[in-house]
PDB file of C-alpha atoms and ligand atoms in Angstrom:
ATOM      1  CA  MET W 312       4.234  12.927 -11.489  1.00  0.00           C
ATOM      2  CA  ASN W 313       0.820  14.666 -12.501  1.00  0.00           C
ATOM      3  CA  ASN W 314      -1.933  12.163 -12.835  1.00  0.00           C
ATOM      4  CA  ARG W 315       0.648   9.721 -14.366  1.00  0.00           C
ATOM      5  CA  LYS W 316      -0.466   6.228 -13.163  1.00  0.00           C
ATOM      6  CA  THR W 317       2.187   4.218 -10.629  1.00  0.00           C
ATOM      7  CA  ARG W 318       4.414   2.169 -12.856  1.00  0.00           C
ATOM      8  CA  LEU W 319       5.555  -1.138 -11.447  1.00  0.00           C
ATOM      9  CA  VAL W 320       8.119  -3.453 -12.893  1.00  0.00           C
ATOM     10  CA  ILE W 321       7.691  -6.947 -11.229  1.00  0.00           C
ATOM     11  CA  LYS W 322      10.380  -9.866 -11.643  1.00  0.00           C
ATOM     12  CA  VAL W 323       9.644 -13.480 -11.415  1.00  0.00           C
ATOM     13  CA  GLY W 324      12.483 -16.144 -11.153  1.00  0.00           C
ATOM     14  CA  THR W 325      12.493 -19.697 -12.467  1.00  0.00           C
ATOM     15  CA  SER W 326      12.039 -21.245  -8.876  1.00  0.00           C
ATOM     16  CA  SER W 327       8.773 -19.582  -8.442  1.00  0.00           C
ATOM     17  CA  LEU W 328       7.469 -20.813 -11.957  1.00  0.00           C
ATOM     18  CA  THR W 329       8.389 -24.434 -11.563  1.00  0.00           C
ATOM     19  CA  ASN W 330       7.701 -26.878  -8.901  1.00  0.00           C
ATOM     20  CA  GLU W 331      10.057 -29.090  -6.848  1.00  0.00           C
ATOM     21  CA  ALA W 332       9.946 -31.805  -9.463  1.00  0.00           C
ATOM     22  CA  GLY W 333      10.808 -28.994 -12.079  1.00  0.00           C
ATOM     23  CA  LYS W 334       7.712 -28.940 -13.899  1.00  0.00           C
ATOM     24  CA  ASN W 335       5.546 -25.949 -14.746  1.00  0.00           C
ATOM     25  CA  ASP W 336       3.876 -24.834 -11.408  1.00  0.00           C
ATOM     26  CA  LEU W 337       0.311 -23.891 -12.977  1.00  0.00           C
ATOM     27  CA  ARG W 338      -1.196 -22.491  -9.720  1.00  0.00           C
ATOM     28  CA  GLU W 339       1.818 -19.872  -9.610  1.00  0.00           C
ATOM     29  CA  PHE W 340       1.027 -19.035 -13.313  1.00  0.00           C
ATOM     30  CA  ASP W 341      -2.470 -18.636 -12.648  1.00  0.00           C
ATOM     31  CA  ARG W 342      -2.033 -16.727  -9.262  1.00  0.00           C
ATOM     32  CA  LEU W 343       0.448 -14.365 -10.513  1.00  0.00           C
ATOM     33  CA  SER W 344      -1.617 -13.834 -13.675  1.00  0.00           C
ATOM     34  CA  CYS W 345      -4.647 -12.691 -11.430  1.00  0.00           C
ATOM     35  CA  VAL W 346      -2.919 -10.739  -9.080  1.00  0.00           C
ATOM     36  CA  ILE W 347      -1.500  -8.640 -12.005  1.00  0.00           C
ATOM     37  CA  SER W 348      -4.370  -8.254 -13.877  1.00  0.00           C
ATOM     38  CA  ASP W 349      -6.465  -7.192 -10.689  1.00  0.00           C
ATOM     39  CA  LEU W 350      -3.878  -4.803  -9.776  1.00  0.00           C
ATOM     40  CA  HIS W 351      -3.898  -3.445 -13.578  1.00  0.00           C
ATOM     41  CA  ASN W 352      -7.588  -3.358 -13.332  1.00  0.00           C
ATOM     42  CA  GLN W 353      -6.513  -0.796 -10.170  1.00  0.00           C
ATOM     43  CA  GLY W 354      -4.971   1.566 -12.556  1.00  0.00           C
ATOM     44  CA  TYR W 355      -1.340   0.149 -12.138  1.00  0.00           C
ATOM     45  CA  GLU W 356       0.850   0.022 -15.288  1.00  0.00           C
ATOM     46  CA  ILE W 357       2.811  -3.234 -14.896  1.00  0.00           C
ATOM     47  CA  ILE W 358       5.701  -4.826 -16.733  1.00  0.00           C
ATOM     48  CA  LEU W 359       6.467  -8.489 -15.762  1.00  0.00           C
ATOM     49  CA  VAL W 360      10.017  -9.726 -16.187  1.00  0.00           C
ATOM     50  CA  SER W 361       9.943 -13.514 -16.347  1.00  0.00           C
ATOM     51  CA  SER W 362      12.518 -15.932 -16.272  1.00  0.00           C
ATOM     52  CA  GLY W 363      11.875 -19.704 -16.676  1.00  0.00           C
ATOM     53  CA  ALA W 364      12.313 -20.490 -20.253  1.00  0.00           C
ATOM     54  CA  ILE W 365      15.550 -22.853 -20.122  1.00  0.00           C
ATOM     55  CA  ALA W 366      13.610 -24.752 -17.288  1.00  0.00           C
ATOM     56  CA  ILE W 367      10.074 -24.643 -18.799  1.00  0.00           C
ATOM     57  CA  GLY W 368      11.597 -25.751 -22.045  1.00  0.00           C
ATOM     58  CA  SER W 369      13.964 -28.731 -20.720  1.00  0.00           C
ATOM     59  CA  ASN W 370      10.497 -29.896 -18.940  1.00  0.00           C
ATOM     60  CA  LYS W 371       8.872 -29.481 -22.154  1.00  0.00           C
ATOM     61  CA  LEU W 372      11.691 -31.580 -24.322  1.00  0.00           C
ATOM     62  CA  GLY W 373      11.609 -34.389 -21.657  1.00  0.00           C
ATOM     63  CA  MET W 374      15.279 -33.765 -20.375  1.00  0.00           C
ATOM     64  CA  LYS W 375      15.851 -35.210 -17.230  1.00  0.00           C
ATOM     65  CA  GLU W 376      18.499 -32.299 -16.281  1.00  0.00           C
ATOM     66  CA  ARG W 377      19.018 -28.879 -17.085  1.00  0.00           C
ATOM     67  CA  PRO W 378      21.020 -28.902 -20.084  1.00  0.00           C
ATOM     68  CA  THR W 379      24.894 -28.086 -19.612  1.00  0.00           C
ATOM     69  CA  SER W 380      25.689 -27.604 -23.352  1.00  0.00           C
ATOM     70  CA  MET W 381      25.308 -24.067 -24.662  1.00  0.00           C
ATOM     71  CA  ARG W 382      23.582 -25.376 -27.879  1.00  0.00           C
ATOM     72  CA  MET W 383      21.197 -27.588 -25.526  1.00  0.00           C
ATOM     73  CA  LYS W 384      20.564 -24.515 -23.426  1.00  0.00           C
ATOM     74  CA  GLN W 385      19.522 -22.357 -26.017  1.00  0.00           C
ATOM     75  CA  ALA W 386      17.565 -25.103 -27.734  1.00  0.00           C
ATOM     76  CA  ALA W 387      15.754 -25.447 -24.541  1.00  0.00           C
ATOM     77  CA  ALA W 388      15.466 -21.685 -23.912  1.00  0.00           C
ATOM     78  CA  ALA W 389      13.579 -21.422 -27.633  1.00  0.00           C
ATOM     79  CA  THR W 390      11.318 -24.188 -26.981  1.00  0.00           C
ATOM     80  CA  GLY W 391      10.489 -22.855 -23.135  1.00  0.00           C
ATOM     81  CA  GLN W 392       9.913 -19.384 -24.217  1.00  0.00           C
ATOM     82  CA  CYS W 393       7.338 -20.194 -26.319  1.00  0.00           C
ATOM     83  CA  SER W 394       5.595 -22.553 -23.636  1.00  0.00           C
ATOM     84  CA  MET W 395       6.294 -19.989 -21.348  1.00  0.00           C
ATOM     85  CA  MET W 396       4.174 -17.022 -23.255  1.00  0.00           C
ATOM     86  CA  PHE W 397       1.724 -19.654 -24.146  1.00  0.00           C
ATOM     87  CA  LEU W 398       0.923 -20.266 -20.364  1.00  0.00           C
ATOM     88  CA  TYR W 399       0.984 -16.163 -19.761  1.00  0.00           C
ATOM     89  CA  ASP W 400      -1.362 -15.690 -22.673  1.00  0.00           C
ATOM     90  CA  LYS W 401      -3.961 -18.257 -21.762  1.00  0.00           C
ATOM     91  CA  PHE W 402      -4.193 -17.187 -17.957  1.00  0.00           C
ATOM     92  CA  PHE W 403      -3.929 -13.455 -18.627  1.00  0.00           C
ATOM     93  CA  SER W 404      -6.756 -13.722 -21.128  1.00  0.00           C
ATOM     94  CA  ASP W 405      -8.847 -15.704 -18.554  1.00  0.00           C
ATOM     95  CA  TYR W 406      -8.432 -12.243 -16.689  1.00  0.00           C
ATOM     96  CA  ASP W 407      -9.219 -10.100 -19.892  1.00  0.00           C
ATOM     97  CA  LYS W 408      -5.896  -8.994 -20.185  1.00  0.00           C
ATOM     98  CA  THR W 409      -3.676  -8.640 -23.193  1.00  0.00           C
ATOM     99  CA  ILE W 410       0.361  -9.421 -22.994  1.00  0.00           C
ATOM    100  CA  ALA W 411       3.387  -8.675 -25.225  1.00  0.00           C
ATOM    101  CA  GLN W 412       6.598 -10.319 -25.455  1.00  0.00           C
ATOM    102  CA  ILE W 413       9.829  -8.425 -25.301  1.00  0.00           C
ATOM    103  CA  LEU W 414      12.979 -10.298 -25.423  1.00  0.00           C
ATOM    104  CA  LEU W 415      16.189  -8.371 -24.732  1.00  0.00           C
ATOM    105  CA  ASN W 416      20.147  -8.521 -24.843  1.00  0.00           C
ATOM    106  CA  ALA W 417      22.657  -6.648 -22.906  1.00  0.00           C
ATOM    107  CA  GLU W 418      23.405  -4.702 -26.523  1.00  0.00           C
ATOM    108  CA  ASP W 419      19.907  -3.719 -26.642  1.00  0.00           C
ATOM    109  CA  ILE W 420      20.361  -1.370 -23.669  1.00  0.00           C
ATOM    110  CA  GLN W 421      23.842  -0.410 -24.200  1.00  0.00           C
ATOM    111  CA  GLN W 422      23.269   1.279 -27.522  1.00  0.00           C
ATOM    112  CA  GLU W 423      21.592   4.630 -27.318  1.00  0.00           C
ATOM    113  CA  GLU W 424      19.429   4.123 -30.710  1.00  0.00           C
ATOM    114  CA  LYS W 425      18.336   0.857 -29.502  1.00  0.00           C
ATOM    115  CA  LYS W 426      17.669   1.953 -25.941  1.00  0.00           C
ATOM    116  CA  GLU W 427      15.184   4.732 -27.652  1.00  0.00           C
ATOM    117  CA  ASN W 428      13.630   2.392 -29.647  1.00  0.00           C
ATOM    118  CA  LEU W 429      12.756   0.125 -26.853  1.00  0.00           C
ATOM    119  CA  THR W 430      11.551   3.032 -24.323  1.00  0.00           C
ATOM    120  CA  ASN W 431       9.258   3.896 -27.254  1.00  0.00           C
ATOM    121  CA  THR W 432       8.054   0.141 -27.514  1.00  0.00           C
ATOM    122  CA  PHE W 433       7.292   0.065 -23.881  1.00  0.00           C
ATOM    123  CA  GLN W 434       5.496   3.257 -23.542  1.00  0.00           C
ATOM    124  CA  ALA W 435       3.183   2.382 -26.526  1.00  0.00           C
ATOM    125  CA  LEU W 436       2.430  -1.107 -25.127  1.00  0.00           C
ATOM    126  CA  LEU W 437       1.430   0.459 -21.821  1.00  0.00           C
ATOM    127  CA  GLU W 438      -0.628   3.054 -23.793  1.00  0.00           C
ATOM    128  CA  LEU W 439      -2.206   0.640 -25.409  1.00  0.00           C
ATOM    129  CA  ASP W 440      -3.092  -1.048 -21.545  1.00  0.00           C
ATOM    130  CA  VAL W 441      -1.105  -4.317 -22.972  1.00  0.00           C
ATOM    131  CA  ILE W 442       1.063  -6.111 -20.205  1.00  0.00           C
ATOM    132  CA  PRO W 443       4.657  -6.284 -21.475  1.00  0.00           C
ATOM    133  CA  ILE W 444       6.694  -9.358 -20.545  1.00  0.00           C
ATOM    134  CA  VAL W 445      10.091  -9.385 -20.597  1.00  0.00           C
ATOM    135  CA  ASN W 446      12.811 -12.088 -20.750  1.00  0.00           C
ATOM    136  CA  GLU W 447      16.590 -12.164 -21.665  1.00  0.00           C
ATOM    137  CA  ASN W 448      16.774 -13.522 -25.561  1.00  0.00           C
ATOM    138  CA  ASP W 449      18.765 -16.551 -24.161  1.00  0.00           C
ATOM    139  CA  SER W 450      18.540 -18.482 -27.848  1.00  0.00           C
ATOM    140  CA  VAL W 451      21.004 -16.025 -29.268  1.00  0.00           C
ATOM    141  CA  SER W 452      23.097 -14.217 -26.304  1.00  0.00           C
ATOM    142  CA  TYR W 453      25.562 -16.434 -24.774  1.00  0.00           C
ATOM    143  CA  THR W 454      27.449 -14.292 -22.321  1.00  0.00           C
ATOM    144  CA  GLU W 455      24.584 -14.312 -19.818  1.00  0.00           C
ATOM    145  CA  ILE W 456      23.389 -18.147 -19.963  1.00  0.00           C
ATOM    146  CA  GLU W 457      27.196 -19.542 -19.865  1.00  0.00           C
ATOM    147  CA  SER W 458      28.802 -16.834 -17.692  1.00  0.00           C
ATOM    148  CA  ALA W 459      28.777 -17.736 -13.760  1.00  0.00           C
ATOM    149  CA  ASP W 460      28.774 -13.906 -13.333  1.00  0.00           C
ATOM    150  CA  ARG W 461      25.900 -13.198 -15.416  1.00  0.00           C
ATOM    151  CA  LEU W 462      25.159  -9.750 -16.161  1.00  0.00           C
ATOM    152  CA  PHE W 463      21.674 -10.207 -15.916  1.00  0.00           C
ATOM    153  CA  GLY W 464      22.179 -13.039 -13.165  1.00  0.00           C
ATOM    154  CA  ASP W 465      18.700 -14.848 -13.862  1.00  0.00           C
ATOM    155  CA  ASN W 466      17.247 -11.721 -14.652  1.00  0.00           C
ATOM    156  CA  ASP W 467      17.642  -9.754 -11.416  1.00  0.00           C
ATOM    157  CA  MET W 468      19.533  -7.222 -13.031  1.00  0.00           C
ATOM    158  CA  LEU W 469      17.635  -6.944 -16.300  1.00  0.00           C
ATOM    159  CA  SER W 470      14.561  -6.242 -14.211  1.00  0.00           C
ATOM    160  CA  ALA W 471      16.490  -3.346 -12.676  1.00  0.00           C
ATOM    161  CA  VAL W 472      17.634  -2.059 -16.093  1.00  0.00           C
ATOM    162  CA  VAL W 473      14.183  -2.247 -17.458  1.00  0.00           C
ATOM    163  CA  ALA W 474      12.611  -0.440 -14.312  1.00  0.00           C
ATOM    164  CA  VAL W 475      15.253   2.478 -15.115  1.00  0.00           C
ATOM    165  CA  LEU W 476      14.475   2.314 -18.646  1.00  0.00           C
ATOM    166  CA  CYS W 477      10.815   2.631 -18.341  1.00  0.00           C
ATOM    167  CA  GLY W 478      10.954   5.163 -15.472  1.00  0.00           C
ATOM    168  CA  ALA W 479       9.270   2.658 -12.902  1.00  0.00           C
ATOM    169  CA  ASP W 480       8.181   3.954  -9.536  1.00  0.00           C
ATOM    170  CA  GLN W 481       8.872   0.498  -7.741  1.00  0.00           C
ATOM    171  CA  LEU W 482      10.643  -2.753  -8.647  1.00  0.00           C
ATOM    172  CA  ILE W 483       9.294  -5.858  -7.161  1.00  0.00           C
ATOM    173  CA  ILE W 484      11.412  -8.953  -6.907  1.00  0.00           C
ATOM    174  CA  LEU W 485       9.443 -12.263  -6.520  1.00  0.00           C
ATOM    175  CA  SER W 486      11.910 -14.940  -4.652  1.00  0.00           C
ATOM    176  CA  ASP W 487      11.976 -18.178  -3.518  1.00  0.00           C
ATOM    177  CA  ILE W 488      12.313 -16.751   0.184  1.00  0.00           C
ATOM    178  CA  ASN W 489      10.553 -14.202   2.283  1.00  0.00           C
ATOM    179  CA  GLY W 490      13.071 -11.601   1.726  1.00  0.00           C
ATOM    180  CA  PHE W 491      16.721 -10.934   2.261  1.00  0.00           C
ATOM    181  CA  TYR W 492      18.144 -12.432   5.603  1.00  0.00           C
ATOM    182  CA  ASP W 493      21.036 -11.411   7.829  1.00  0.00           C
ATOM    183  CA  LYS W 494      22.845 -14.710   6.714  1.00  0.00           C
ATOM    184  CA  ASP W 495      21.694 -17.413   4.129  1.00  0.00           C
ATOM    185  CA  PRO W 496      18.637 -18.983   5.930  1.00  0.00           C
ATOM    186  CA  ARG W 497      19.744 -22.454   4.180  1.00  0.00           C
ATOM    187  CA  PHE W 498      22.427 -22.725   6.378  1.00  0.00           C
ATOM    188  CA  TYR W 499      21.645 -20.770   9.474  1.00  0.00           C
ATOM    189  CA  PRO W 500      18.298 -21.573  10.639  1.00  0.00           C
ATOM    190  CA  ASP W 501      18.281 -18.477  13.089  1.00  0.00           C
ATOM    191  CA  ALA W 502      18.644 -16.066  10.068  1.00  0.00           C
ATOM    192  CA  LYS W 503      16.806 -12.815  10.726  1.00  0.00           C
ATOM    193  CA  LEU W 504      14.717 -11.164   7.890  1.00  0.00           C
ATOM    194  CA  LEU W 505      15.796  -7.795   7.362  1.00  0.00           C
ATOM    195  CA  THR W 506      12.630  -5.617   6.685  1.00  0.00           C
ATOM    196  CA  ARG W 507      14.329  -2.613   5.400  1.00  0.00           C
ATOM    197  CA  VAL W 508      17.735  -1.700   3.848  1.00  0.00           C
ATOM    198  CA  ASP W 509      18.680   2.168   3.636  1.00  0.00           C
ATOM    199  CA  GLU W 510      22.270   1.406   2.292  1.00  0.00           C
ATOM    200  CA  ILE W 511      23.682  -1.265   0.135  1.00  0.00           C
ATOM    201  CA  THR W 512      27.529  -1.293   1.092  1.00  0.00           C
ATOM    202  CA  PRO W 513      30.195  -4.305   0.933  1.00  0.00           C
ATOM    203  CA  GLU W 514      29.002  -5.723   4.040  1.00  0.00           C
ATOM    204  CA  THR W 515      25.646  -6.467   2.717  1.00  0.00           C
ATOM    205  CA  TYR W 516      27.020  -8.440  -0.043  1.00  0.00           C
ATOM    206  CA  GLN W 517      28.740 -10.407   2.356  1.00  0.00           C
ATOM    207  CA  LEU W 518      25.553 -11.527   3.917  1.00  0.00           C
ATOM    208  CA  ALA W 519      24.539 -12.978   0.521  1.00  0.00           C
ATOM    209  CA  GLY W 520      25.442 -16.415  -0.238  1.00  0.00           C
ATOM    210  CA  GLY W 521      25.034 -18.263  -3.232  1.00  0.00           C
ATOM    211  CA  ALA W 522      21.835 -19.473  -5.351  1.00  0.00           C
ATOM    212  CA  GLY W 523      19.223 -21.230  -3.329  1.00  0.00           C
ATOM    213  CA  SER W 524      17.369 -23.822  -5.339  1.00  0.00           C
ATOM    214  CA  LYS W 525      18.761 -25.842  -8.035  1.00  0.00           C
ATOM    215  CA  ARG W 526      16.387 -24.218 -10.301  1.00  0.00           C
ATOM    216  CA  GLY W 527      17.269 -20.385  -9.155  1.00  0.00           C
ATOM    217  CA  THR W 528      20.501 -19.367 -10.333  1.00  0.00           C
ATOM    218  CA  GLY W 529      20.853 -15.464  -9.217  1.00  0.00           C
ATOM    219  CA  GLY W 530      20.639 -16.011  -5.429  1.00  0.00           C
ATOM    220  CA  MET W 531      20.590 -12.926  -3.215  1.00  0.00           C
ATOM    221  CA  ARG W 532      23.829 -11.061  -4.455  1.00  0.00           C
ATOM    222  CA  THR W 533      22.145 -10.370  -7.979  1.00  0.00           C
ATOM    223  CA  LYS W 534      18.821  -9.115  -6.373  1.00  0.00           C
ATOM    224  CA  LEU W 535      21.400  -6.629  -4.192  1.00  0.00           C
ATOM    225  CA  GLN W 536      22.920  -5.636  -7.484  1.00  0.00           C
ATOM    226  CA  ALA W 537      19.681  -5.179  -8.697  1.00  0.00           C
ATOM    227  CA  ALA W 538      18.733  -3.062  -5.585  1.00  0.00           C
ATOM    228  CA  GLU W 539      21.688  -0.802  -5.990  1.00  0.00           C
ATOM    229  CA  LEU W 540      21.153   0.041  -9.723  1.00  0.00           C
ATOM    230  CA  ALA W 541      17.499   0.998  -9.360  1.00  0.00           C
ATOM    231  CA  THR W 542      17.606   2.736  -5.760  1.00  0.00           C
ATOM    232  CA  ALA W 543      20.101   4.698  -6.981  1.00  0.00           C
ATOM    233  CA  GLN W 544      17.815   5.922  -9.563  1.00  0.00           C
ATOM    234  CA  GLY W 545      15.170   6.692  -7.218  1.00  0.00           C
ATOM    235  CA  ILE W 546      13.191   3.285  -7.447  1.00  0.00           C
ATOM    236  CA  GLY W 547      12.229   1.533  -4.314  1.00  0.00           C
ATOM    237  CA  VAL W 548      12.659  -2.215  -4.405  1.00  0.00           C
ATOM    238  CA  HIS W 549      11.034  -5.115  -2.819  1.00  0.00           C
ATOM    239  CA  VAL W 550      12.429  -8.295  -2.315  1.00  0.00           C
ATOM    240  CA  ILE W 551       9.226 -10.844  -1.619  1.00  0.00           C
ATOM    241  CA  ASN W 552       8.039 -14.271  -1.769  1.00  0.00           C
ATOM    242  CA  GLY W 553       6.914 -15.042  -5.066  1.00  0.00           C
ATOM    243  CA  LYS W 554       4.633 -18.207  -3.889  1.00  0.00           C
ATOM    244  CA  ARG W 555       2.769 -15.618  -2.401  1.00  0.00           C
ATOM    245  CA  PRO W 556       1.697 -12.856  -5.277  1.00  0.00           C
ATOM    246  CA  ASP W 557      -1.211 -11.837  -2.751  1.00  0.00           C
ATOM    247  CA  ILE W 558       1.807 -10.044  -0.896  1.00  0.00           C
ATOM    248  CA  LEU W 559       1.917  -7.595  -3.604  1.00  0.00           C
ATOM    249  CA  TYR W 560      -1.524  -6.165  -2.460  1.00  0.00           C
ATOM    250  CA  ARG W 561       0.050  -5.671   1.044  1.00  0.00           C
ATOM    251  CA  ILE W 562       3.067  -3.814  -0.090  1.00  0.00           C
ATOM    252  CA  LEU W 563       1.323  -1.670  -2.515  1.00  0.00           C
ATOM    253  CA  ASN W 564      -0.958  -0.479   0.455  1.00  0.00           C
ATOM    254  CA  GLY W 565       2.126   0.357   2.399  1.00  0.00           C
ATOM    255  CA  GLN W 566       2.599  -2.586   4.596  1.00  0.00           C
ATOM    256  CA  GLU W 567       5.528  -4.467   5.574  1.00  0.00           C
ATOM    257  CA  GLU W 568       6.342  -7.783   3.768  1.00  0.00           C
ATOM    258  CA  GLY W 569       9.440  -9.035   2.849  1.00  0.00           C
ATOM    259  CA  THR W 570      12.654  -6.802   2.564  1.00  0.00           C
ATOM    260  CA  TYR W 571      12.421  -3.019   1.194  1.00  0.00           C
ATOM    261  CA  PHE W 572      15.221  -1.034  -0.532  1.00  0.00           C
ATOM    262  CA  PRO W 573      13.735   2.567  -0.360  1.00  0.00           C
ATOM    263  CA  GLY W 574      14.931   4.690  -3.486  1.00  0.00           C
ATOM    264  CA  LYS W 575      17.304   7.480  -3.076  1.00  0.00           C
ATOM    265  CA  HIS W 576      16.174  10.946  -4.403  1.00  0.00           C
TER     266      HIS W 576
HETATM  267  P1  ADP F 611      15.130 -16.692  -6.965  1.00  0.00           P
HETATM  268  O1  ADP F 611      16.060 -15.879  -8.140  1.00  0.00           O
HETATM  269  O2  ADP F 611      13.812 -17.293  -7.589  1.00  0.00           O
HETATM  270  O3  ADP F 611      14.579 -16.178  -5.839  1.00  0.00           O
HETATM  271  P2  ADP F 611      17.765 -17.611  -5.891  1.00  0.00           P
HETATM  272  O4  ADP F 611      18.029 -19.244  -5.476  1.00  0.00           O
HETATM  273  O5  ADP F 611      18.296 -16.922  -7.367  1.00  0.00           O
HETATM  274  O6  ADP F 611      16.186 -17.635  -6.512  1.00  0.00           O
HETATM  275  O7  ADP F 611      17.691 -16.884  -4.975  1.00  0.00           O
HETATM  276  C1  ADP F 611      17.100 -17.023  -3.464  1.00  0.00           C
HETATM  277  C2  ADP F 611      18.082 -17.841  -2.543  1.00  0.00           C
HETATM  278  O8  ADP F 611      19.121 -16.822  -2.062  1.00  0.00           O
HETATM  279  C3  ADP F 611      17.460 -18.110  -1.352  1.00  0.00           C
HETATM  280  O9  ADP F 611      16.688 -19.298  -1.724  1.00  0.00           O
HETATM  281  C4  ADP F 611      18.676 -18.143  -0.422  1.00  0.00           C
HETATM  282  O10 ADP F 611      19.136 -19.688  -0.338  1.00  0.00           O
HETATM  283  C5  ADP F 611      19.928 -17.953  -1.002  1.00  0.00           C
HETATM  284  N1  ADP F 611      20.390 -16.730  -0.051  1.00  0.00           N
HETATM  285  C6  ADP F 611      21.658 -16.349   0.399  1.00  0.00           C
HETATM  286  N2  ADP F 611      22.064 -15.411   0.814  1.00  0.00           N
HETATM  287  C7  ADP F 611      20.673 -15.259   1.264  1.00  0.00           C
HETATM  288  C8  ADP F 611      20.302 -14.173   2.280  1.00  0.00           C
HETATM  289  N3  ADP F 611      21.346 -13.343   2.961  1.00  0.00           N
HETATM  290  N4  ADP F 611      19.073 -13.907   2.416  1.00  0.00           N
HETATM  291  C9  ADP F 611      18.094 -14.701   1.704  1.00  0.00           C
HETATM  292  N5  ADP F 611      18.302 -15.428   1.008  1.00  0.00           N
HETATM  293  C10 ADP F 611      19.925 -15.831   0.673  1.00  0.00           C
END
């Protein structure tokens, strides 16, 4: 690793960036931008994977509910992506940081040539001290938006794919809950937080129920899939509560928070 900086991929979901009323959670945008900028100042290289475009777009367009038709979802995604990047640019600029937008589809990662281009782009941005912000290109891809068993599942899988592609040291997934429990805490008040999961087995998947809030879409299942993919490539994965971005400081100090899936070496 020589003098290489520690490279982090941080994933934030729709439920962290919007409040109960479905409006933009500006305090969360601000806190997240502040903590990430501060960690960047400490010498970490950071790539942020952010969902939220459809929810933010539906809100901006005055839609009462998240749209159901494909064309309306894609329209909301196109509108929301722009608003979301505007918000990030505004808050990150307050902390003197430059961001860049990268929109991806599954094909971009499956084709060797595109994959190489993408890796080079990430590398160049990181060299320039930029914080890339990645999202699925929802306005053109339909499989991920529509399918119940989405490949990228609200970007959890996308964040793992990006972490592998960029050779990240750690993947940190911010959730609407404190971590991975032995059963879904929405239904079982006695559910216990699992602080460390060394092996992800078929039994582990059985502990994960569906998605939590109506704004989140992936649930713990897609986080386990993401953790399985990243840990197999030696990348440690943390699942922590996104409403408390300051936890990032503690896990990077080696303190126990949320659930840790150690990378396999
Ligand atoms: P986000 O992507 O913002 O974290 P999701 O709703 O996609 O939001 O995923 C988190 C939700 O997964 C939790 O709110 C919880 O209700 C649900 N869930 C299901 N099974 C579990 C489990 N075993 N441990 C923790 N959360 C679980």
